[in-house]
């Protein structure tokens, strides 16, 4: 059964310069390289889901500029349906300006640009795509009112809502009540629950305290410690797959894309968690965001490996 997933979220261009050190105010530093990558949590998760085997539709907004065209082409190349990605007239394509120094430490300035122009009315236009999906996936790099509106549209049509509340911010109670699947990392669960967590039982308690519907599924990603799945009565923890970690960028996005696909395929909870854990692990073995997102065949192999 092919999973059908729609993703309403951000589409960014990542502009990365490599420099010996970060410039002081007023200083000009001679950099060594410049690279351009497609990014944005929404687009990353869309590519992750498509590579994991889902029929994936992106709902978003780029600018009417060369970066917008490039990002649309890149989504299409990755088999993501872009019919519902529109072009904002008055805003530049969402941009992350990243400086990486010789130690690999980065500073980042993100401008939401066209992502900030994705309005509830754009979601109304794409309602057909949401209604035709098994699952709607969202993050928080588009306006919150748009996220809430999209969740309402999905709920009205009986489509499940997966929310990855990143970057962390306070959420309206109504939105949490519309969530079927929540995927958070260690920082996001602490921020949402207001509880500090160190042990696995802290995470379970924090997850159970969230004002979600009783049937909601909660997944917590724990970096090199693996991931947890929590539902009403059950907690599962899977340690991380033992892989050589090169760059953890987009591990969370790989996890979400693979998880969404597995859940939309109606796999059992343990199998879905295993496949997401495998996708996250595969993503850390390769540098970069979208280049590191694994394909279904790779997920199949690692998820079947016992260790
Ligand atoms: P985020 O980047 O969103 O904070 P995490 O760092 O928690 O996400 O990583 C997401 C998932 O990727 C983890 O739950 C795990 O499955 C996998 N992962 C992350 N780091 C490693 C690692 N060092 N080794 C193996 N798997 C990892």
Coordinates of C-alpha atoms and ligand atoms in Angstrom, one line a residue:
X1 CA 0.0 0.0 0.0
X2 CA 1.5 3.3 -1.0
X3 CA 1.4 5.9 1.7
X4 CA -0.1 9.3 0.8
X5 CA 1.4 12.2 2.7
X6 CA 0.9 16.0 2.5
X7 CA 3.3 18.3 4.1
X8 CA 2.5 22.0 4.8
X9 CA 5.8 23.7 5.7
X10 CA 8.9 25.7 5.0
X11 CA 11.0 25.7 1.9
X12 CA 14.4 27.4 2.3
X13 CA 17.6 28.0 0.4
X14 CA 20.6 27.4 2.6
X15 CA 23.6 29.6 1.6
X16 CA 26.7 28.3 3.3
X17 CA 30.1 30.1 3.5
X18 CA 33.2 28.5 4.9
X19 CA 35.6 30.8 6.7
X20 CA 38.7 30.5 9.0
X21 CA 36.7 32.3 11.8
X22 CA 33.4 34.1 12.3
X23 CA 33.7 37.9 11.4
X24 CA 33.6 40.5 14.2
X25 CA 31.3 43.5 13.7
X26 CA 32.8 45.5 10.9
X27 CA 35.3 42.8 9.9
X28 CA 35.6 41.3 6.5
X29 CA 36.9 37.7 6.5
X30 CA 38.2 35.9 3.4
X31 CA 36.2 32.7 3.1
X32 CA 37.3 29.5 1.4
X33 CA 34.1 28.2 -0.2
X34 CA 30.4 28.8 -0.8
X35 CA 27.7 26.2 -1.3
X36 CA 24.0 26.4 -2.0
X37 CA 21.7 23.7 -0.6
X38 CA 17.9 23.2 -0.7
X39 CA 16.6 23.2 2.9
X40 CA 13.7 24.1 5.3
X41 CA 12.2 21.6 7.6
X42 CA 9.1 21.2 5.5
X43 CA 11.0 20.5 2.3
X44 CA 13.5 18.3 4.0
X45 CA 10.7 16.2 5.5
X46 CA 8.9 16.0 2.2
X47 CA 12.1 14.7 0.5
X48 CA 12.6 12.3 3.4
X49 CA 9.0 10.9 3.0
X50 CA 9.3 10.6 -0.8
X51 CA 12.6 8.8 -0.5
X52 CA 11.1 6.5 2.2
X53 CA 8.5 5.5 -0.4
X54 CA 5.4 7.8 0.2
X55 CA 3.5 9.6 -2.5
X56 CA 4.3 13.1 -1.2
X57 CA 2.7 16.5 -1.8
X58 CA 4.3 19.7 -0.6
X59 CA 2.2 22.7 0.4
X60 CA 4.3 25.8 0.7
X61 CA 5.5 29.1 -0.7
X62 CA 8.7 30.2 -2.4
X63 CA 9.6 33.7 -3.7
X64 CA 9.3 34.8 -7.3
X65 CA 13.1 34.6 -7.7
X66 CA 15.8 32.3 -9.0
X67 CA 16.1 30.5 -5.6
X68 CA 12.4 29.8 -5.7
X69 CA 12.7 28.2 -9.1
X70 CA 15.7 26.1 -8.0
X71 CA 13.8 24.8 -5.0
X72 CA 10.8 23.9 -7.0
X73 CA 13.0 22.0 -9.4
X74 CA 14.8 20.2 -6.6
X75 CA 11.5 19.1 -5.0
X76 CA 10.3 17.8 -8.4
X77 CA 13.6 15.9 -8.9
X78 CA 12.9 14.2 -5.6
X79 CA 9.4 13.0 -6.7
X80 CA 7.6 15.5 -4.5
X81 CA 4.4 16.9 -6.0
X82 CA 4.7 20.7 -6.1
X83 CA 1.4 21.7 -7.6
X84 CA 0.5 23.4 -4.3
X85 CA 3.7 25.3 -3.9
X86 CA 2.9 28.8 -4.9
X87 CA 5.1 31.8 -5.5
X88 CA 4.8 34.8 -3.2
X89 CA 4.7 38.1 -5.1
X90 CA 6.2 40.4 -2.5
X91 CA 8.6 38.2 -0.4
X92 CA 12.0 36.6 -1.1
X93 CA 12.4 32.9 -0.9
X94 CA 13.0 31.7 2.7
X95 CA 16.8 31.9 3.3
X96 CA 19.2 30.5 5.8
X97 CA 22.6 32.3 5.7
X98 CA 25.1 30.0 7.4
X99 CA 28.7 30.6 8.3
X100 CA 30.9 27.6 9.2
X101 CA 34.3 28.2 10.7
X102 CA 37.3 25.9 10.7
X103 CA 36.2 24.1 13.8
X104 CA 32.9 23.3 12.1
X105 CA 30.9 25.6 14.4
X106 CA 28.2 27.6 12.7
X107 CA 26.2 30.8 13.0
X108 CA 22.9 31.0 11.2
X109 CA 20.6 33.8 10.2
X110 CA 17.2 32.6 9.0
X111 CA 14.8 34.9 7.1
X112 CA 11.3 33.3 6.8
X113 CA 10.6 35.3 3.6
X114 CA 8.0 33.6 1.5
X115 CA 7.3 30.9 4.2
X116 CA 5.8 33.7 6.3
X117 CA 3.4 34.4 3.5
X118 CA 1.8 31.0 3.5
X119 CA -1.7 31.9 4.8
X120 CA -4.7 29.9 5.8
X121 CA -6.3 30.7 2.4
X122 CA -3.4 28.9 0.7
X123 CA -4.3 25.8 2.7
X124 CA -8.0 26.2 1.6
X125 CA -6.8 26.1 -2.0
X126 CA -4.8 22.9 -1.3
X127 CA -7.6 21.3 0.8
X128 CA -8.1 18.7 -2.0
X129 CA -4.5 17.5 -1.5
X130 CA -4.9 17.3 2.3
X131 CA -8.2 15.4 2.0
X132 CA -6.5 12.9 -0.4
X133 CA -3.8 12.0 2.1
X134 CA -3.4 9.5 4.9
X135 CA -1.4 11.9 7.0
X136 CA -0.7 15.7 7.1
X137 CA 2.8 16.6 8.4
X138 CA 3.7 20.0 9.7
X139 CA 6.4 21.9 11.6
X140 CA 6.5 25.4 12.9
X141 CA 8.5 27.4 10.3
X142 CA 5.3 28.8 8.7
X143 CA 2.8 31.1 10.5
X144 CA 1.1 29.3 13.5
X145 CA -2.4 30.4 12.3
X146 CA -1.7 28.5 9.1
X147 CA -0.7 25.4 11.0
X148 CA -3.8 25.5 13.1
X149 CA -6.0 26.0 10.1
X150 CA -4.4 23.1 8.2
X151 CA -4.8 20.9 11.2
X152 CA -8.5 21.8 11.3
X153 CA -8.9 21.0 7.6
X154 CA -7.3 17.6 8.1
X155 CA -9.4 16.8 11.2
X156 CA -12.6 17.7 9.4
X157 CA -11.7 15.2 6.6
X158 CA -10.6 12.5 9.0
X159 CA -6.9 12.8 8.0
X160 CA -4.4 12.2 10.7
X161 CA -2.1 15.1 11.8
X162 CA 1.6 14.7 12.6
X163 CA 3.1 17.7 14.2
X164 CA 6.9 18.3 14.7
X165 CA 6.8 21.4 16.8
X166 CA 10.2 22.8 15.7
X167 CA 11.6 25.3 16.3
X168 CA 10.1 25.1 19.8
X169 CA 7.5 27.7 20.8
X170 CA 4.4 27.8 23.0
X171 CA 1.4 26.2 21.2
X172 CA -2.3 27.0 21.5
X173 CA -4.3 24.4 23.3
X174 CA -6.6 24.0 20.3
X175 CA -3.6 22.9 18.1
X176 CA -2.5 20.2 20.6
X177 CA -6.0 18.8 20.6
X178 CA -5.9 18.4 16.9
X179 CA -2.7 16.4 16.9
X180 CA -2.7 12.6 16.3
X181 CA 1.1 12.1 16.3
X182 CA 3.6 14.4 18.0
X183 CA 7.4 14.1 17.2
X184 CA 9.7 16.1 19.5
X185 CA 13.3 16.2 20.3
X186 CA 14.8 16.6 23.8
X187 CA 14.6 20.4 23.7
X188 CA 11.1 20.5 22.3
X189 CA 9.6 18.1 24.9
X190 CA 11.1 20.1 27.7
X191 CA 9.8 23.4 26.3
X192 CA 6.3 22.1 25.6
X193 CA 5.9 20.3 29.0
X194 CA 7.8 22.9 31.1
X195 CA 9.5 19.9 32.7
X196 CA 13.2 19.2 32.7
X197 CA 14.0 15.7 31.6
X198 CA 17.1 13.6 32.1
X199 CA 16.0 10.0 32.4
X200 CA 13.7 8.0 30.1
X201 CA 11.0 8.0 32.8
X202 CA 11.2 11.8 32.9
X203 CA 10.5 11.9 29.2
X204 CA 7.6 9.5 29.6
X205 CA 6.1 11.6 32.4
X206 CA 6.6 14.8 30.4
X207 CA 5.0 13.3 27.3
X208 CA 2.0 11.9 29.3
X209 CA 1.5 15.4 30.9
X210 CA 0.9 17.1 27.5
X211 CA -2.7 18.1 26.8
X212 CA -3.0 15.9 23.8
X213 CA -6.0 13.7 22.9
X214 CA -5.8 10.4 24.8
X215 CA -5.3 8.4 21.6
X216 CA -2.3 10.5 20.5
X217 CA 1.1 8.9 19.8
X218 CA 4.2 10.7 21.0
X219 CA 7.7 10.1 19.6
X220 CA 10.8 11.6 21.3
X221 CA 14.0 11.6 19.4
X222 CA 17.1 11.4 21.6
X223 CA 20.0 11.9 19.2
X224 CA 22.7 9.2 19.9
X225 CA 20.4 7.7 22.5
X226 CA 17.8 6.6 19.9
X227 CA 14.1 7.3 20.2
X228 CA 11.0 6.6 22.2
X229 CA 7.4 6.0 21.4
X230 CA 4.7 6.6 24.0
X231 CA 1.0 6.0 23.7
X232 CA -1.7 5.7 26.4
X233 CA -0.4 2.5 28.0
X234 CA 2.9 1.7 26.4
X235 CA 6.4 3.1 26.3
X236 CA 9.0 1.8 23.9
X237 CA 12.7 2.9 23.8
X238 CA 15.0 1.9 21.0
X239 CA 18.7 2.6 21.4
X240 CA 20.3 4.3 18.3
X241 CA 21.7 2.1 15.6
X242 CA 25.4 2.0 15.9
X243 CA 26.7 4.0 12.9
X244 CA 29.7 6.3 12.3
X245 CA 28.3 9.8 13.0
X246 CA 29.6 12.4 10.5
X247 CA 27.0 15.2 10.6
X248 CA 23.7 15.1 12.5
X249 CA 22.0 17.8 10.3
X250 CA 18.5 16.7 9.2
X251 CA 18.6 13.5 11.3
X252 CA 15.3 14.7 12.8
X253 CA 13.8 15.4 9.4
X254 CA 14.8 11.9 8.2
X255 CA 13.2 10.4 11.3
X256 CA 9.9 12.3 10.7
X257 CA 9.7 11.5 6.9
X258 CA 10.3 7.8 7.5
X259 CA 8.0 7.7 10.5
X260 CA 5.2 9.5 8.6
X261 CA 5.6 7.0 5.7
X262 CA 5.6 4.0 8.0
X263 CA 2.5 5.2 10.0
X264 CA 0.6 6.0 6.7
X265 CA 1.4 2.4 5.6
X266 CA -0.3 1.3 8.8
X267 CA 2.7 -0.5 10.1
X268 CA 2.7 -1.5 13.8
X269 CA 4.1 1.0 16.3
X270 CA 7.4 -1.0 16.8
X271 CA 8.1 -1.3 13.1
X272 CA 7.4 2.4 12.5
X273 CA 9.7 3.4 15.3
X274 CA 12.4 1.1 14.0
X275 CA 12.3 2.4 10.5
X276 CA 12.4 6.0 11.8
X277 CA 15.3 5.2 14.0
X278 CA 17.1 3.6 11.1
X279 CA 16.4 6.6 8.8
X280 CA 17.8 9.0 11.5
X281 CA 20.9 6.9 11.9
X282 CA 21.5 6.7 8.1
X283 CA 21.2 10.5 7.9
X284 CA 24.0 11.1 10.4
X285 CA 26.4 9.0 8.3
X286 CA 26.4 11.6 5.4
X287 CA 27.1 15.4 5.5
X288 CA 24.5 17.9 4.7
X289 CA 20.7 18.0 4.9
X290 CA 18.9 16.7 1.8
X291 CA 22.0 14.7 0.5
X292 CA 21.9 12.7 3.7
X293 CA 18.2 11.7 3.6
X294 CA 18.0 7.9 3.0
X295 CA 16.1 5.9 0.4
X296 CA 13.5 3.2 1.2
X297 CA 15.9 0.3 0.2
X298 CA 18.5 1.6 2.7
X299 CA 15.9 1.9 5.5
X300 CA 14.7 -1.6 4.7
X301 CA 18.2 -3.0 5.2
X302 CA 19.1 -1.2 8.4
X303 CA 15.7 -1.6 10.0
X304 CA 16.0 -5.4 9.5
X305 CA 19.5 -5.5 11.1
X306 CA 19.6 -6.7 14.7
X307 CA 22.3 -5.3 16.9
Ligands
LIG1 P1 17.1 16.7 16.1 O1 18.2 17.0 15.1 O2 15.8 17.0 15.5 O3 17.3 17.1 17.5 P2 17.9 14.0 16.9 O4 19.3 14.6 17.1 O5 17.2 13.6 18.2 O6 17.0 15.1 16.1 O7 18.1 12.8 15.9 C1 16.9 12.2 15.3 C2 17.1 10.7 15.2 O8 18.2 10.4 14.4 C3 17.4 10.0 16.6 O9 16.2 9.7 17.3 C4 18.1 8.8 16.1 O10 17.1 7.9 15.6 C5 18.9 9.3 14.9 N1 20.3 9.7 15.4 C6 20.7 11.0 15.8 N2 22.0 10.9 16.2 C7 22.4 9.6 16.0 C8 23.6 9.0 16.2 N3 24.7 9.6 16.6 N4 23.7 7.6 15.9 C9 22.6 7.0 15.4 N5 21.4 7.6 15.2 C10 21.3 8.9 15.5

